[in-house]
Tab-separated table of C-alpha atoms in Angstrom:
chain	number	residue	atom	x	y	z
H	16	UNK	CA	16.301	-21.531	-9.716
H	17	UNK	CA	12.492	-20.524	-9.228
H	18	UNK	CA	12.005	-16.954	-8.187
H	19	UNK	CA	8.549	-16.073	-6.253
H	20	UNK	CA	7.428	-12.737	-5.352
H	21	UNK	CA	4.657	-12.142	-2.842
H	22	UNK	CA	2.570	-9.533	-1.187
H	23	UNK	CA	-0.619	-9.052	0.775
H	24	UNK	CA	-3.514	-6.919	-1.296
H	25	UNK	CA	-2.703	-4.434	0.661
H	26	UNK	CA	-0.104	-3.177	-2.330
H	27	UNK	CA	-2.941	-2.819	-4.400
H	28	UNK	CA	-1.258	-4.823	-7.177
H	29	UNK	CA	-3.040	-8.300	-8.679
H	30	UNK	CA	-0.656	-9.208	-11.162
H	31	UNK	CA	2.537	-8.546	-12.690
H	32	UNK	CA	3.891	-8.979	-16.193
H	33	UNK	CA	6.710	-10.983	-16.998
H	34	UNK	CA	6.961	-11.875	-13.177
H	35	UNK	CA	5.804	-14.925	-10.770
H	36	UNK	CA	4.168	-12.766	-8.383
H	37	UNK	CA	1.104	-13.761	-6.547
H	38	UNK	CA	-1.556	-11.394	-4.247
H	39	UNK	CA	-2.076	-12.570	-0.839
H	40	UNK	CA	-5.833	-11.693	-0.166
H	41	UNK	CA	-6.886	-9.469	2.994
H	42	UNK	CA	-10.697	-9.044	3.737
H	43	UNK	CA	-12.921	-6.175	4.477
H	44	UNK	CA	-15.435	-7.391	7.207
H	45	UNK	CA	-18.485	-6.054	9.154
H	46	UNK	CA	-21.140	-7.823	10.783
H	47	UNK	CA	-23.133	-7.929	7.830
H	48	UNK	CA	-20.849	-8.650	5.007
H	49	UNK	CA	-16.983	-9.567	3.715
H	50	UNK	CA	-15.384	-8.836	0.864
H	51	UNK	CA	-12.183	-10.463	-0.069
H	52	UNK	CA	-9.503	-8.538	-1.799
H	53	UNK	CA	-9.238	-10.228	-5.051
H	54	UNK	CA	-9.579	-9.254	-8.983
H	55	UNK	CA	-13.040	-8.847	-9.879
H	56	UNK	CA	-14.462	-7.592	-6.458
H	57	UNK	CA	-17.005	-5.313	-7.092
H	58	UNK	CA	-15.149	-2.113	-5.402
H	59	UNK	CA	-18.060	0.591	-6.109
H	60	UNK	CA	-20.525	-1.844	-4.232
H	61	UNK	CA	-18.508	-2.188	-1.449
H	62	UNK	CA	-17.358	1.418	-1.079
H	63	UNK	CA	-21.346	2.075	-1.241
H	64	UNK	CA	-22.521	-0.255	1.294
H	65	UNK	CA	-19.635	0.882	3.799
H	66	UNK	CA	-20.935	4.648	3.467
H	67	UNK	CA	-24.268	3.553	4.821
H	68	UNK	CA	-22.888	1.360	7.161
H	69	UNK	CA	-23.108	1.818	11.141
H	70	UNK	CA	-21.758	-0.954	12.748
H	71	UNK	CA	-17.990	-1.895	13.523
H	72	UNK	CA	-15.912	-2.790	10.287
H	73	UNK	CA	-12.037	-3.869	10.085
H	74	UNK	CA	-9.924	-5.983	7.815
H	75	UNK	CA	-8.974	-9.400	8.117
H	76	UNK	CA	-5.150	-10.672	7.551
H	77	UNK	CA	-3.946	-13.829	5.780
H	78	UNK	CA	-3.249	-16.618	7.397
H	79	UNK	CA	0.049	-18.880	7.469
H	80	UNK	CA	-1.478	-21.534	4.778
H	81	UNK	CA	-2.428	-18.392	2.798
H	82	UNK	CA	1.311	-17.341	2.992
H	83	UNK	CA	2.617	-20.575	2.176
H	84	UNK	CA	0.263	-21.376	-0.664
H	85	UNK	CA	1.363	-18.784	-2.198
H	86	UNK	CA	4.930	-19.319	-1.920
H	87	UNK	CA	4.542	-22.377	-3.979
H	88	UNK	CA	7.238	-24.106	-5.029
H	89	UNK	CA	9.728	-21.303	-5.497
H	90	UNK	CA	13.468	-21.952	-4.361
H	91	UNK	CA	13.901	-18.009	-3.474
H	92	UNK	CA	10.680	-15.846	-2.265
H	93	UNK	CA	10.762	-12.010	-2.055
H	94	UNK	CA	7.771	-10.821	0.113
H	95	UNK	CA	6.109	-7.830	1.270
H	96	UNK	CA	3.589	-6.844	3.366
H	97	UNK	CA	1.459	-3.941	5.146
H	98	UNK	CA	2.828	-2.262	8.357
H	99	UNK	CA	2.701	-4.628	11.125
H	100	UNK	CA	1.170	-1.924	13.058
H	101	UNK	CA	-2.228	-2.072	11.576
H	102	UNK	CA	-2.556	-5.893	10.828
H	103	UNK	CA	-1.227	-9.261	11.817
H	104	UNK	CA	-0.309	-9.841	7.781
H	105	UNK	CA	3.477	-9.882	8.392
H	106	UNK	CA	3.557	-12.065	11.525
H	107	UNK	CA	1.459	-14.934	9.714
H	108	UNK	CA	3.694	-14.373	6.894
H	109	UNK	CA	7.159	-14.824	9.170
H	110	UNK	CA	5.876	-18.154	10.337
H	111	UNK	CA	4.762	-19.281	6.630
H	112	UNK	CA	8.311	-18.332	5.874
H	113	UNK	CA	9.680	-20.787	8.708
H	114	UNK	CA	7.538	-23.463	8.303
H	115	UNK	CA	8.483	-23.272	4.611
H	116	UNK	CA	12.269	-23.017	4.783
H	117	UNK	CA	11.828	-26.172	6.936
H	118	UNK	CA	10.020	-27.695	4.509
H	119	UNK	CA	11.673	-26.938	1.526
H	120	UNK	CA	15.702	-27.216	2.369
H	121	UNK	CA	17.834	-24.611	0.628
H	122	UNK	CA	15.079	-22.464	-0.024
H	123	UNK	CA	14.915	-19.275	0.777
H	124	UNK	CA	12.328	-16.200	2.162
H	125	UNK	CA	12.255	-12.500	2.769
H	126	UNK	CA	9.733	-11.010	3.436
H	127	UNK	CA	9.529	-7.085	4.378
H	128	UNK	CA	7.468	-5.410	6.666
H	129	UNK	CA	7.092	-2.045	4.768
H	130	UNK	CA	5.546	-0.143	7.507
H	131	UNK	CA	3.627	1.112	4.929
H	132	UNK	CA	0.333	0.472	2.582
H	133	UNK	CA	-0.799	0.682	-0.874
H	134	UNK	CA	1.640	2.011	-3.473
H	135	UNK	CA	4.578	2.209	-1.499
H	136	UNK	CA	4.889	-1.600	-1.966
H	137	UNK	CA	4.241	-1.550	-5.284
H	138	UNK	CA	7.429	0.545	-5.474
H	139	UNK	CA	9.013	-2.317	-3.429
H	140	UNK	CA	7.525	-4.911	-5.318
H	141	UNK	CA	9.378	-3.255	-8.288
H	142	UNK	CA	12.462	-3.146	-6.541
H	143	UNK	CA	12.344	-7.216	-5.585
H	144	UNK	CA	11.830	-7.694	-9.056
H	145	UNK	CA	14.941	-5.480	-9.767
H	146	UNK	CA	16.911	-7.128	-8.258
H	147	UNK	CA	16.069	-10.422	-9.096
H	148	UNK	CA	17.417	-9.891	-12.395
H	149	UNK	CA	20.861	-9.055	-11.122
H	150	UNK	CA	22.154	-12.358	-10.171
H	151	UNK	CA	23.645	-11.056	-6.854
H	152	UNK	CA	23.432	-13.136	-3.873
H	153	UNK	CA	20.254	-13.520	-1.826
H	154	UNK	CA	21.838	-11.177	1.018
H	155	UNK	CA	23.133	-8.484	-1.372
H	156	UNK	CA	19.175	-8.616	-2.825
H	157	UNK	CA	18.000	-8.461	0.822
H	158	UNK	CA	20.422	-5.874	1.809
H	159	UNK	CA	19.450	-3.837	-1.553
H	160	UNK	CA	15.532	-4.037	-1.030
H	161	UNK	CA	16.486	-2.899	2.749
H	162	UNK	CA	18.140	0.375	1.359
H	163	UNK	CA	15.358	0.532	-1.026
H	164	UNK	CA	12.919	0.831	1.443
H	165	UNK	CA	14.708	3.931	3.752
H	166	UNK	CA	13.972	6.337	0.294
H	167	UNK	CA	10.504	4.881	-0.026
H	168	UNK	CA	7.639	6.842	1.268
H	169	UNK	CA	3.649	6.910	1.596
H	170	UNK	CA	1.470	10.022	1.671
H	171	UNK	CA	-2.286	10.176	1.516
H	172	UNK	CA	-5.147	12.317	1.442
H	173	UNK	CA	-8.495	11.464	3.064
H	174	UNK	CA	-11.614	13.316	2.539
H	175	UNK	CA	-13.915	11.170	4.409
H	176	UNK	CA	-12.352	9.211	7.919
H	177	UNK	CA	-14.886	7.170	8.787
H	178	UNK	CA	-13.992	3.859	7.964
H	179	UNK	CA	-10.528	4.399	10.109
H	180	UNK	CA	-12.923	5.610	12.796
H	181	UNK	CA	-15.076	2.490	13.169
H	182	UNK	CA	-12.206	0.422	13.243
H	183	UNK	CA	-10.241	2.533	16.016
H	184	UNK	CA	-7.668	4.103	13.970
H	185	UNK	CA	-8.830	7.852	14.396
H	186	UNK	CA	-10.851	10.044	16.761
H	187	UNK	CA	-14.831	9.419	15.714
H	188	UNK	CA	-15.362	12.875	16.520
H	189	UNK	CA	-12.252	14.358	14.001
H	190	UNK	CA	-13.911	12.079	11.359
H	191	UNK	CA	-17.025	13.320	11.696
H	192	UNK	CA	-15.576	17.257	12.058
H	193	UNK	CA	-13.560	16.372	8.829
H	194	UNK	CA	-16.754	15.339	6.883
H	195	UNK	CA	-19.001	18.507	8.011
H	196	UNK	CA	-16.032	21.177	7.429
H	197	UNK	CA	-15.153	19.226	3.755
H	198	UNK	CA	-11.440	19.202	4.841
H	199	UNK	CA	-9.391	16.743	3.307
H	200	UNK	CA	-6.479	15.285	5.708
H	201	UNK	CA	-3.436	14.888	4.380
H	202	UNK	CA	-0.761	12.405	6.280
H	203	UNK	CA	1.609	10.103	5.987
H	204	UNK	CA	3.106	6.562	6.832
H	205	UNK	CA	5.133	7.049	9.994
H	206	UNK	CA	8.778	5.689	10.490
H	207	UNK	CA	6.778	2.925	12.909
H	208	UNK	CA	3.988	2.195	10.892
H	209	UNK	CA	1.238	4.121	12.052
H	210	UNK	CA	-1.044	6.443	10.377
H	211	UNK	CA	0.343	10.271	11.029
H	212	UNK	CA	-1.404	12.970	9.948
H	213	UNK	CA	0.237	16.067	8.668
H	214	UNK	CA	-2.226	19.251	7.096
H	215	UNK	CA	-5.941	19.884	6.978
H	216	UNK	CA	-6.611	21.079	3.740
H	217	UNK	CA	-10.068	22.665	2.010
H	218	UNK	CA	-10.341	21.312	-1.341
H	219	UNK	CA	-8.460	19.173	-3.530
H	220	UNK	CA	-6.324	22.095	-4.832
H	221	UNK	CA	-4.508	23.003	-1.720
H	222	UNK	CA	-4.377	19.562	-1.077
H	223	UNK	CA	-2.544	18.421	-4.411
H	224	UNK	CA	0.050	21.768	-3.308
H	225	UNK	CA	0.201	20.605	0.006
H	226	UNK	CA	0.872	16.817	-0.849
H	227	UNK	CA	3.703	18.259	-3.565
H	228	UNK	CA	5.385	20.208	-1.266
H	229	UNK	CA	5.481	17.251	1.400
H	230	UNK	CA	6.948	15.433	-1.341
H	231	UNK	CA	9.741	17.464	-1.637
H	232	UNK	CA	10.455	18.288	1.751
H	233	UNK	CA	10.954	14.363	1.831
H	234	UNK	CA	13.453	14.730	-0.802
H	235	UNK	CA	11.472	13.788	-3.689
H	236	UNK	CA	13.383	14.901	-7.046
H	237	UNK	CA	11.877	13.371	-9.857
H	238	UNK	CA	12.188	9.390	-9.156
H	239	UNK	CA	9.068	6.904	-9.063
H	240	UNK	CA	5.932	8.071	-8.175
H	241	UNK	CA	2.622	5.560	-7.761
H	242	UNK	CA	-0.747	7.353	-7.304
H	243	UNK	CA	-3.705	5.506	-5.980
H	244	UNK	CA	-7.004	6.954	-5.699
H	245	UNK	CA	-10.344	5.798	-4.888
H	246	UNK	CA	-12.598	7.303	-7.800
H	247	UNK	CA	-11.431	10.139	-7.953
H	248	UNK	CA	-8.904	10.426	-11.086
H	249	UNK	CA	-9.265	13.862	-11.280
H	250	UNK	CA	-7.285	14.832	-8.274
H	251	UNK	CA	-4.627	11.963	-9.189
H	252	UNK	CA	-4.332	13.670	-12.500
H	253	UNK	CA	-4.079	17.028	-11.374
H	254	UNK	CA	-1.332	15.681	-8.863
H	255	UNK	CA	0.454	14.060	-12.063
H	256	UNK	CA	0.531	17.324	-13.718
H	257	UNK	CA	1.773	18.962	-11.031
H	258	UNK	CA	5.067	16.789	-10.631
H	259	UNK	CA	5.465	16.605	-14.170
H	260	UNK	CA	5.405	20.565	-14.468
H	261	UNK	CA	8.330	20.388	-12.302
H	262	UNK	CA	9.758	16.859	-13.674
H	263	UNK	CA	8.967	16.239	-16.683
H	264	UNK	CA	10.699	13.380	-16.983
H	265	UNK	CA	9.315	11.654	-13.748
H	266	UNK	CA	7.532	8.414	-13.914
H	267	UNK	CA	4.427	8.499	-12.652
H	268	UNK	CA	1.291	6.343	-12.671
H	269	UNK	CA	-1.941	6.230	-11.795
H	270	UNK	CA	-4.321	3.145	-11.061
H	271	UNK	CA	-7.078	2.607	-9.053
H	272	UNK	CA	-8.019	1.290	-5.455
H	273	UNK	CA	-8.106	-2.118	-4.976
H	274	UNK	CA	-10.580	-3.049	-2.080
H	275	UNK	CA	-8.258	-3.214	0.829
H	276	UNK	CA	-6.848	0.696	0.166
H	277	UNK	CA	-10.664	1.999	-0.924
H	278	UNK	CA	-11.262	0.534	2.842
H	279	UNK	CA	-8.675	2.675	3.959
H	280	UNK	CA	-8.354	5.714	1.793
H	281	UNK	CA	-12.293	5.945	1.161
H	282	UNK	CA	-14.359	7.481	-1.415
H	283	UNK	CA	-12.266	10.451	-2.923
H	284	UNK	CA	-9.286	9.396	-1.262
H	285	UNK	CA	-5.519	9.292	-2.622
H	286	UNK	CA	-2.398	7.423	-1.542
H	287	UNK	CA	0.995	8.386	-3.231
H	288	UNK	CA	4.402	6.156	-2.659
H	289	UNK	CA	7.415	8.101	-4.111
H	290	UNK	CA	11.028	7.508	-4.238
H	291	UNK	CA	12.664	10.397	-2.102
């Protein structure tokens, strides 16, 4: 049996090791320019031009022959994509996943909608692959993944907003109150999907506390942690140290943005999926 896992860029994850796994581009777009979010995009351009940017920008899903290209010819698909609240990337991925089991008799596809972005599917893309070394049945994996994703959580913190402001997703005039106080906002992934935000932190200090402490409160106790950041390793390290003073033994790592989540999370920005 051929095994196939998927997921939209917005997981921030290109490739896998020892895994058929395939990205599903989104695409950052303005009226000027579009940047598809594949390996080898140039991300410090693109962060650049957006900064000096003053027109409307916003993302572009994948659409159902994306989906199903990517599905290939695998006889059981595992999928995952960003919350269905801020793009259209898990409703063109349901239909692929009809038109496919149509297509393909026997086959099957599941495909999540993690209500989430960035590395909280990357925890859930470890999980699908988990599990598809157990040899259970496909609704014990689904069922698994499911239960999975109820302990799975996304924080982030945002020093600049304005990207989510041009595109509707926060108040212009807290993004441009954010950037003149240097405050960095610290939220998270709601249960629906949506962005939610949380603290109002000065510097990156108080923010890595503040984050921590959120953590916890969300019972985070040593498990899985991903850290994303969009150049800014410093604060991602400092954050590592910090759980690791208090778990050494968690697993933690640290990569950086791919282009979809530097759209989102911005120059300086983090995003954090944990286990809790």
């Amino acid at each position: 049996m051929r095994y196939k896992v998927v997921a939209d860029s917005s997981a921030n994850v290109y490739e896998r090791d020892g895994m058929d796994y395939t990205s599903v581009p989104l695409k950052i777009v303005t009226s000027e320019k579009e940047y598809s979010d594949v390996k080898g995009t140039d991300i410090a351009e693109m962060v650049t031009y957006l900064q000096g940017y003053k027109g409307k920008s916003g993302t572009s899903c994948p659409n159902v022959h994306d989906w199903l290209e990517a599905f290939g010819d695998a006889d059981l698909v595992l999928g995952v994509t960003i919350t269905s609240n801020l793009s259209g990337s898990y409703a063109s991925a349901m239909q692929a996943k009809a038109e496919y089991e149509e297509s393909h008799p026997g086959a099957k596809v599941h495909i999540v909608d993690s209500l989430s972005a960035g590395p909280e599917l990357e925890l859930i893309i470890e999980k699908m692959e988990e599990v598809l070394e157990t040899g259970k049945s496909f609704d014990e994996m689904t069922q698994e993944i499911a239960e999975y994703c109820r302990h799975s959580h996304l924080l982030f913190a945002l020093k600049h907003l304005d990207n989510l402001a041009r595109n509707g997703r926060v108040n212009p005039a807290i993004a441009k109150l954010a950037g003149i106080l240097g405050i960095r906002v610290i939220g998270k992934a709601s249960d629906e999907g949506t962005l939610q935000q949380l603290h109002k932190c000065r510097g990156e200090s108080q923010s890595v506390s503040c984050i921590f402490n959120e953590m916890k409160k969300h019972g985070y106790d040593g498990g899985k942690v991903r850290i994303a950041h969009c150049f800014n390793p410093q604060m991602a390290q400092s954050l590592s140290d910090t759980i690791h003073q208090y778990y050494p033994l968690a697993d933690v790592r640290i990569c950086p943005c791919t282009a979809l989540c530097s759209f989102y999370a911005e120059e300086g920005g983090l995003m954090i999926g944990y286990e809790g």
